[in-house]
Short mmCIF file of C-alpha atoms in Angstrom, two decimals:
data_model
loop_
_atom_site.label_atom_id
_atom_site.label_comp_id
_atom_site.label_asym_id
_atom_site.label_seq_id
_atom_site.Cartn_x
_atom_site.Cartn_y
_atom_site.Cartn_z
CA MET A 1 92.84 80.58 57.44
CA THR A 2 95.80 80.57 59.61
CA LEU A 3 95.62 81.46 63.27
CA LEU A 4 97.82 83.93 64.96
CA SER A 5 99.57 83.03 67.53
CA VAL A 6 98.73 85.06 71.15
CA ALA A 7 102.40 86.36 71.11
CA GLU A 8 102.36 87.70 67.18
CA ALA A 9 98.59 88.93 67.74
CA HIS A 10 99.98 91.10 70.95
CA ALA A 11 102.85 92.71 68.83
CA ARG A 12 100.76 93.85 65.45
CA LEU A 13 98.13 95.16 67.88
CA MET A 14 100.62 96.86 69.77
CA ASP A 15 101.57 98.48 66.56
CA LEU A 16 98.65 99.56 65.98
CA PHE A 17 98.63 102.12 69.01
CA LEU A 18 100.49 104.92 69.60
CA PRO A 19 100.78 107.49 72.33
CA VAL A 20 97.52 110.20 72.62
CA GLY A 21 99.26 113.29 73.65
CA THR A 22 99.77 115.06 76.98
CA GLU A 23 98.24 117.54 79.73
CA ASP A 24 99.36 119.58 82.67
CA VAL A 25 97.72 118.43 86.07
CA PRO A 26 98.18 119.50 89.53
CA LEU A 27 100.03 117.27 91.55
CA ALA A 28 97.44 116.56 93.75
CA ALA A 29 95.53 115.27 91.06
CA ALA A 30 98.06 113.06 89.51
CA ALA A 31 97.70 110.05 91.41
CA GLY A 32 97.68 107.01 88.88
CA ARG A 33 98.45 109.04 85.79
CA VAL A 34 101.74 108.40 83.58
CA LEU A 35 104.22 110.38 84.16
CA ALA A 36 105.03 112.17 80.21
CA GLN A 37 108.21 114.31 80.89
CA ASP A 38 110.58 114.44 83.57
CA VAL A 39 110.71 115.89 86.45
CA VAL A 40 113.80 117.97 88.34
CA ALA A 41 113.88 118.98 91.40
CA THR A 42 114.73 122.41 92.38
CA ARG A 43 116.24 122.57 95.82
CA PRO A 44 118.04 119.45 97.37
CA GLN A 45 116.45 117.76 100.23
CA PRO A 46 116.77 118.64 102.88
CA PRO A 47 117.40 121.67 102.00
CA PHE A 48 119.85 122.36 105.07
CA ALA A 49 121.56 119.97 107.20
CA ALA A 50 118.97 118.87 109.90
CA SER A 51 118.83 117.55 113.25
CA ALA A 52 117.22 113.87 113.26
CA MET A 53 116.40 113.90 116.63
CA ASP A 54 114.95 116.14 119.48
CA GLY A 55 118.28 117.04 121.88
CA TYR A 56 120.61 119.96 121.63
CA ALA A 57 123.01 121.27 119.03
CA ILE A 58 126.41 121.61 119.96
CA ARG A 59 129.90 121.16 119.35
CA MET A 60 131.25 117.32 118.88
CA GLN A 61 134.35 119.22 121.25
CA ASP A 62 132.34 120.08 123.56
CA ALA A 63 130.59 116.45 124.22
CA ALA A 64 133.02 115.23 127.17
CA ALA A 65 130.53 113.60 130.19
CA GLY A 66 129.96 115.55 132.55
CA ALA A 67 130.49 118.74 130.71
CA ARG A 68 128.01 122.00 131.34
CA LEU A 69 126.96 124.04 128.34
CA GLY A 70 124.78 127.04 128.68
CA VAL A 71 121.45 127.01 126.52
CA ILE A 72 121.23 130.12 124.04
CA GLY A 73 118.24 129.28 121.90
CA THR A 74 116.48 127.04 120.09
CA SER A 75 115.71 125.61 117.13
CA ALA A 76 112.39 124.32 115.75
CA ALA A 77 111.08 122.90 112.65
CA GLY A 78 109.84 125.86 110.49
CA ALA A 79 111.85 128.32 113.20
CA GLY A 80 115.54 127.75 113.20
CA PHE A 81 118.18 129.58 115.33
CA ASP A 82 119.67 132.12 113.87
CA GLY A 83 123.35 133.03 115.80
CA THR A 84 126.09 130.18 116.15
CA VAL A 85 127.11 127.98 118.22
CA GLY A 86 130.36 128.33 119.90
CA ALA A 87 132.26 126.67 122.47
CA GLY A 88 130.67 125.17 125.66
CA GLU A 89 127.05 126.44 124.28
CA ALA A 90 124.20 124.67 122.85
CA VAL A 91 121.18 125.08 120.96
CA ARG A 92 117.68 123.43 122.18
CA ILE A 93 117.03 121.30 119.02
CA PHE A 94 113.72 119.19 117.64
CA THR A 95 113.88 116.86 114.42
CA GLY A 96 113.61 118.00 111.55
CA ALA A 97 114.91 121.68 112.64
CA PRO A 98 118.32 123.28 110.70
CA VAL A 99 121.20 122.35 113.29
CA PRO A 100 123.00 126.18 113.72
CA LEU A 101 126.09 127.16 112.21
CA GLY A 102 128.89 126.18 114.50
CA ALA A 103 126.76 122.76 116.05
CA ASP A 104 128.35 119.76 114.44
CA MET A 105 126.58 117.02 116.62
CA ILE A 106 123.09 116.98 118.14
CA LEU A 107 123.17 115.67 122.01
CA ILE A 108 119.82 113.49 122.16
CA GLN A 109 117.95 114.70 125.17
CA GLU A 110 118.06 111.72 127.11
CA ASP A 111 121.59 111.76 127.02
CA ALA A 112 121.63 115.15 128.82
CA ASP A 113 120.40 116.61 132.25
CA ARG A 114 119.13 119.89 132.24
CA SER A 115 118.59 122.67 134.79
CA ALA A 116 117.36 126.49 134.02
CA GLU A 117 119.34 127.75 131.04
CA THR A 118 122.01 124.51 131.71
CA ILE A 119 122.45 121.55 130.99
CA THR A 120 125.00 118.64 131.79
CA ILE A 121 126.06 115.35 129.45
CA ARG A 122 125.44 112.20 131.05
CA ASP A 123 128.68 109.93 131.49
CA SER A 124 127.32 107.34 128.46
CA HIS A 125 125.99 109.60 125.96
CA ASP A 126 126.01 108.21 122.14
CA ARG A 127 127.93 110.30 119.88
CA SER A 128 126.56 109.39 116.68
CA GLY A 129 125.93 113.04 115.48
CA PHE A 130 122.25 112.60 114.54
CA ILE A 131 122.29 115.44 111.66
CA ARG A 132 121.03 114.41 108.29
CA PRO A 133 123.34 116.54 106.09
CA ALA A 134 121.88 119.22 102.97
CA GLY A 135 121.18 116.88 100.21
CA ALA A 136 120.91 113.76 101.78
CA ASP A 137 117.99 112.73 100.25
CA PHE A 138 118.62 114.47 96.61
CA ALA A 139 120.27 117.07 95.50
CA ALA A 140 118.77 120.30 93.11
CA GLY A 141 118.71 118.53 90.14
CA ALA A 142 117.62 115.40 90.59
CA ARG A 143 115.58 113.74 87.90
CA MET A 144 112.63 111.13 88.48
CA SER A 145 112.65 109.72 84.60
CA ALA A 146 109.37 109.37 82.63
CA PRO A 147 106.92 107.33 81.90
CA ARG A 148 106.11 106.18 84.89
CA ARG A 149 102.70 105.30 86.25
CA LEU A 150 102.79 107.75 89.54
CA GLY A 151 102.41 105.87 92.68
CA VAL A 152 101.99 106.57 96.04
CA LYS A 153 105.37 107.12 96.76
CA ASP A 154 106.33 108.74 93.42
CA ILE A 155 103.78 111.54 94.47
CA ALA A 156 105.47 111.99 97.76
CA LEU A 157 108.98 112.38 96.08
CA LEU A 158 107.53 114.47 93.24
CA ALA A 159 106.20 117.02 96.23
CA ALA A 160 109.63 116.99 98.14
CA MET A 161 110.95 118.01 94.55
CA ASN A 162 108.58 121.06 94.61
CA ALA A 163 106.80 119.75 91.62
CA GLY A 164 103.07 121.64 91.95
CA VAL A 165 102.24 120.78 88.50
CA VAL A 166 103.38 117.32 86.01
CA THR A 167 103.01 116.75 82.79
CA VAL A 168 101.23 113.81 82.04
CA ALA A 169 99.87 111.00 79.63
CA ARG A 170 95.91 112.53 78.53
CA ARG A 171 93.62 109.56 79.12
CA PRO A 172 93.23 108.05 75.86
CA ARG A 173 89.02 107.84 75.03
CA VAL A 174 87.79 104.49 74.27
CA ALA A 175 84.50 103.97 72.65
CA LEU A 176 82.88 100.84 73.59
CA ILE A 177 80.40 99.20 71.31
CA PRO A 178 78.50 96.25 72.38
CA THR A 179 76.28 94.66 69.50
CA GLY A 180 73.56 92.25 69.04
CA ASP A 181 69.68 91.93 69.14
CA GLU A 182 69.93 89.82 71.87
CA LEU A 183 71.03 92.64 74.40
CA VAL A 184 69.47 94.52 76.76
CA MET A 185 71.41 96.79 79.52
CA PRO A 186 70.72 95.84 83.33
CA GLY A 187 68.16 97.38 85.25
CA GLU A 188 65.84 96.94 81.70
CA THR A 189 63.70 94.69 81.33
CA PRO A 190 64.47 91.78 78.97
CA ALA A 191 62.00 89.57 76.85
CA ARG A 192 61.74 86.12 76.88
CA ASP A 193 65.12 85.30 74.15
CA GLN A 194 67.37 88.28 75.68
CA ILE A 195 70.05 88.51 77.74
CA LEU A 196 71.76 91.41 79.82
CA ALA A 197 74.58 93.04 78.77
CA SER A 198 77.42 92.74 80.66
CA ASN A 199 80.53 93.13 78.52
CA ASN A 200 80.47 96.88 78.10
CA LEU A 201 80.02 97.36 81.34
CA ALA A 202 83.00 94.97 82.26
CA LEU A 203 85.41 96.24 79.97
CA LYS A 204 84.85 100.00 80.75
CA ALA A 205 85.73 99.04 84.58
CA LEU A 206 88.62 97.70 82.75
CA LEU A 207 89.91 100.39 80.93
CA ASP A 208 89.14 102.99 83.54
CA SER A 209 91.47 100.94 85.98
CA ALA A 210 94.18 100.58 83.11
CA GLY A 211 93.95 104.66 82.40
CA ALA A 212 91.59 104.70 80.15
CA GLU A 213 88.00 107.02 79.53
CA ALA A 214 85.77 104.58 78.50
CA GLN A 215 82.87 105.86 76.82
CA LEU A 216 79.44 103.41 76.39
CA LEU A 217 77.46 103.90 73.52
CA PRO A 218 74.41 102.40 73.26
CA ILE A 219 73.95 99.13 72.00
CA ALA A 220 74.52 98.40 68.17
CA ARG A 221 71.70 95.80 66.75
CA ASP A 222 72.50 93.35 64.15
CA THR A 223 71.62 96.06 60.90
CA PRO A 224 74.30 97.04 58.89
CA GLU A 225 72.70 100.80 59.71
CA SER A 226 72.51 100.29 63.06
CA LEU A 227 76.18 99.55 63.56
CA THR A 228 77.34 102.00 61.15
CA ALA A 229 75.60 104.96 63.36
CA ALA A 230 77.68 103.34 66.22
CA PHE A 231 80.99 103.73 64.10
CA ASP A 232 79.75 107.19 63.52
CA LEU A 233 78.86 108.12 67.32
CA ALA A 234 82.61 106.93 67.94
CA GLU A 235 84.00 110.06 65.96
CA GLY A 236 86.55 111.67 67.93
CA ALA A 237 87.26 108.62 70.36
CA ASP A 238 91.37 107.61 70.20
CA ALA A 239 90.31 103.96 69.65
CA ILE A 240 87.15 101.96 69.15
CA VAL A 241 86.52 98.50 70.73
CA THR A 242 83.42 96.29 69.42
CA LEU A 243 81.78 93.79 71.62
CA GLY A 244 80.45 90.83 69.89
CA GLY A 245 79.36 90.43 66.16
CA ALA A 246 83.33 90.02 64.83
CA SER A 247 82.69 85.63 63.90
CA VAL A 248 81.41 84.23 61.16
CA GLY A 249 77.93 83.72 61.94
CA ASP A 250 74.81 84.93 59.48
CA PHE A 251 74.11 88.30 62.13
CA ASP A 252 78.38 88.59 62.70
CA LEU A 253 78.19 91.95 60.79
CA VAL A 254 80.51 93.66 62.58
CA GLN A 255 83.63 93.63 60.04
CA ALA A 256 81.91 93.46 56.78
CA THR A 257 80.27 97.04 58.34
CA ALA A 258 83.59 98.36 59.26
CA LEU A 259 85.55 97.49 56.00
CA ALA A 260 82.60 98.97 54.09
CA LYS A 261 83.34 102.48 56.88
CA GLY A 262 86.90 102.32 55.76
CA LEU A 263 88.69 100.01 58.06
CA THR A 264 92.16 98.53 57.36
CA LEU A 265 92.06 95.03 58.71
CA ASP A 266 95.10 93.81 60.29
CA PHE A 267 94.38 90.46 61.67
CA TYR A 268 91.44 87.93 62.48
CA ARG A 269 91.52 85.33 64.68
CA VAL A 270 94.15 84.09 67.05
CA ALA A 271 95.46 80.63 68.36
CA MET A 272 94.12 81.01 71.71
CA ARG A 273 90.59 80.23 74.04
CA PRO A 274 88.39 81.52 74.91
CA GLY A 275 89.02 84.40 72.52
CA LYS A 276 89.51 83.13 69.20
CA PRO A 277 87.31 85.82 67.29
CA LEU A 278 89.61 88.49 68.21
CA MET A 279 89.88 91.37 65.06
CA ALA A 280 92.19 94.68 64.37
CA GLY A 281 92.70 96.92 62.32
CA ARG A 282 92.83 100.62 61.80
CA PHE A 283 90.04 103.26 60.64
CA GLY A 284 92.52 106.04 59.25
CA THR A 285 94.77 106.18 62.02
CA VAL A 286 92.44 105.12 64.70
CA PRO A 287 92.84 101.51 66.01
CA LEU A 288 89.68 99.20 66.04
CA VAL A 289 89.54 96.06 68.45
CA GLY A 290 86.43 93.42 68.08
CA LEU A 291 86.26 91.60 70.57
CA PRO A 292 83.94 88.17 71.15
CA GLY A 293 80.84 88.71 72.68
CA ASN A 294 81.04 85.73 74.67
CA PRO A 295 81.48 87.65 78.43
CA VAL A 296 84.53 85.40 79.50
CA SER A 297 86.36 85.37 76.04
CA ALA A 298 85.81 89.30 75.89
CA ILE A 299 87.03 89.59 79.32
CA VAL A 300 90.07 87.27 78.88
CA CYS A 301 91.55 89.58 75.67
CA GLY A 302 90.34 92.94 77.46
CA GLN A 303 93.54 91.35 80.18
CA LEU A 304 95.51 90.33 77.56
CA PHE A 305 95.25 92.82 75.17
CA LEU A 306 93.29 96.29 75.83
CA LYS A 307 95.77 97.06 78.57
CA PRO A 308 98.51 96.77 77.06
CA ALA A 309 96.82 98.66 74.32
CA VAL A 310 95.85 101.64 77.03
CA ASP A 311 99.61 101.68 78.24
CA ARG A 312 100.72 101.72 74.67
CA MET A 313 98.38 104.87 73.88
CA LEU A 314 99.93 106.44 77.66
CA GLY A 315 103.54 106.11 76.44
CA LEU A 316 104.00 102.80 78.14
CA PRO A 317 105.76 99.65 76.56
CA GLY A 318 102.60 97.89 76.49
CA GLU A 319 104.41 94.75 77.47
CA PRO A 320 102.63 91.60 77.96
CA ALA A 321 101.60 90.10 81.56
CA ARG A 322 104.33 88.44 82.70
CA PRO A 323 103.90 84.66 83.53
CA LEU A 324 104.46 83.74 87.06
CA ALA A 325 105.29 79.78 88.08
CA ALA A 326 103.21 77.85 90.48
CA ARG A 327 102.49 74.19 91.27
CA LEU A 328 99.94 72.50 89.74
CA GLY A 329 96.63 72.11 92.10
CA ALA A 330 94.57 69.72 89.71
CA ALA A 331 95.46 67.25 87.12
CA LEU A 332 94.90 68.33 83.62
CA GLY A 333 95.18 66.29 80.16
CA ARG A 334 96.56 67.08 77.30
CA ASN A 335 95.97 70.59 75.47
CA GLY A 336 95.20 71.39 72.11
CA PRO A 337 96.10 73.68 69.38
CA ARG A 338 95.45 76.77 70.71
CA ALA A 339 96.91 78.38 73.75
CA HIS A 340 94.23 78.16 76.68
CA TYR A 341 93.60 80.88 79.73
CA MET A 342 92.20 78.78 82.31
CA ARG A 343 89.84 80.84 85.17
CA ALA A 344 91.80 79.47 88.27
CA ILE A 345 92.88 80.52 91.97
CA VAL A 346 96.41 81.18 93.01
CA GLU A 347 97.01 80.43 96.70
CA ALA A 348 100.71 81.09 98.35
CA ASP A 349 101.87 77.91 100.48
CA ARG A 350 104.86 77.43 102.44
CA ASP A 351 106.32 75.86 99.29
CA GLY A 352 105.52 78.97 96.36
CA TRP A 353 102.67 79.40 94.90
CA LEU A 354 99.70 77.03 94.35
CA CYS A 355 97.70 77.23 91.18
CA THR A 356 94.27 75.28 90.66
CA PRO A 357 92.28 75.69 87.53
CA PHE A 358 88.30 75.22 88.23
CA PRO A 359 86.90 72.09 86.65
CA ARG A 360 84.39 74.05 84.51
CA GLN A 361 85.92 76.74 81.80
CA ASP A 362 82.85 76.88 79.73
CA SER A 363 83.30 80.53 78.21
CA ALA A 364 80.13 81.57 79.27
CA LEU A 365 80.22 81.28 82.99
CA LEU A 366 80.99 84.74 84.59
CA SER A 367 80.86 83.33 88.06
CA VAL A 368 83.95 81.39 87.50
CA LEU A 369 85.56 84.31 85.96
CA ALA A 370 84.79 86.12 89.09
CA ASP A 371 85.88 83.46 91.86
CA SER A 372 89.15 83.50 89.79
CA ASN A 373 92.29 85.54 90.61
CA ALA A 374 94.49 84.38 87.72
CA LEU A 375 94.73 82.75 84.29
CA LEU A 376 96.75 79.37 84.24
CA VAL A 377 98.89 79.31 80.88
CA ARG A 378 98.78 76.50 79.10
CA GLN A 379 100.65 76.83 75.77
CA PRO A 380 99.25 75.00 72.24
CA GLN A 381 99.70 71.29 72.38
CA ASP A 382 101.02 71.07 76.10
CA PRO A 383 100.96 67.47 77.17
CA GLU A 384 99.46 65.92 80.49
CA ARG A 385 99.82 67.59 83.42
CA GLN A 386 99.87 66.07 87.21
CA ILE A 387 99.48 67.64 90.61
CA GLY A 388 102.39 69.30 91.55
CA ASP A 389 103.98 69.95 87.97
CA LEU A 390 105.28 73.70 87.61
CA VAL A 391 102.86 75.77 85.50
CA GLU A 392 102.40 79.64 84.45
CA PHE A 393 99.65 81.36 85.16
CA ILE A 394 98.92 85.56 85.19
CA TRP A 395 97.40 87.40 87.52
CA ILE A 396 93.37 88.73 86.76
#
């Protein structure tokens, strides 16, 4: 069977996923969510001409060295001065307060000497004005466009736009089905021939951090009956992810059981390592992704395929991770026929990025993955590489 390239597998897998819908949430709960509907400002910012400094609101034509002006009132943030500044008059003003009618300049307080209700303008004073015009930041009708993942700066802008409630993409529900007689959950006591399940918890963390709600289902044992029961438990999910059982061994029953359950298989096996036995298809409209049982393989596939799939369900493009360039920190031999995603450390130095792969790349070594911050990306048949050569990497 011909193996799909990583790029083709990504494109075909993205075609299986669609946006899952929207919901309205308070702005205070919107951080990290994906905005699904444009937001339009209901008022300008600032909504009035505002002082940029503490000082005195005056008429610029009165700003002569040695001039004496009478202080007729105060304008503070939230409590502006209702009158009009006339000739020879000044209003004490504070940063953010509305500029009174008649004034077109803020004389900063360092440039004024005050005595009782009179100020005297110093000989050397700043005539910059220090007034923020109404709408200087944005006008009423200004728009924040969707879709976009809302960060701290977006929340601040939406608050200033008077958006108390925003429409965001609903968090997609993803059912995680670990498989294998050899697995027990962390905290349990494994038998002599059993191991602790790690993929399901790692993939839950990955999916949740990407914006999904991952549901941990019980471990499915290596029987069609147990797998069928697991698929039944996943009913209602927006997507299903199986972990393990997608290869060709005698006990790898996921594909056969899923096909019997109605799966339309789209593809199986990708020209990459780790992660070759990747499977994808649909139960009706519900996408299924079958990840390898090997822990590093599953997490690498999660980075490359599941995170973009969550983006697609959230209404984002679902683009692949964008490779960055770095200098190689250790010599490498020729690569084989599959793309290789090597665990690596990327560090900044005065010449840019230095990417050093770990010498041990066995796909069962979670400790190496935990010490990595990047994947060095090697294309099929990539030639020998020497220290200092330019290579590509993606952050993890």
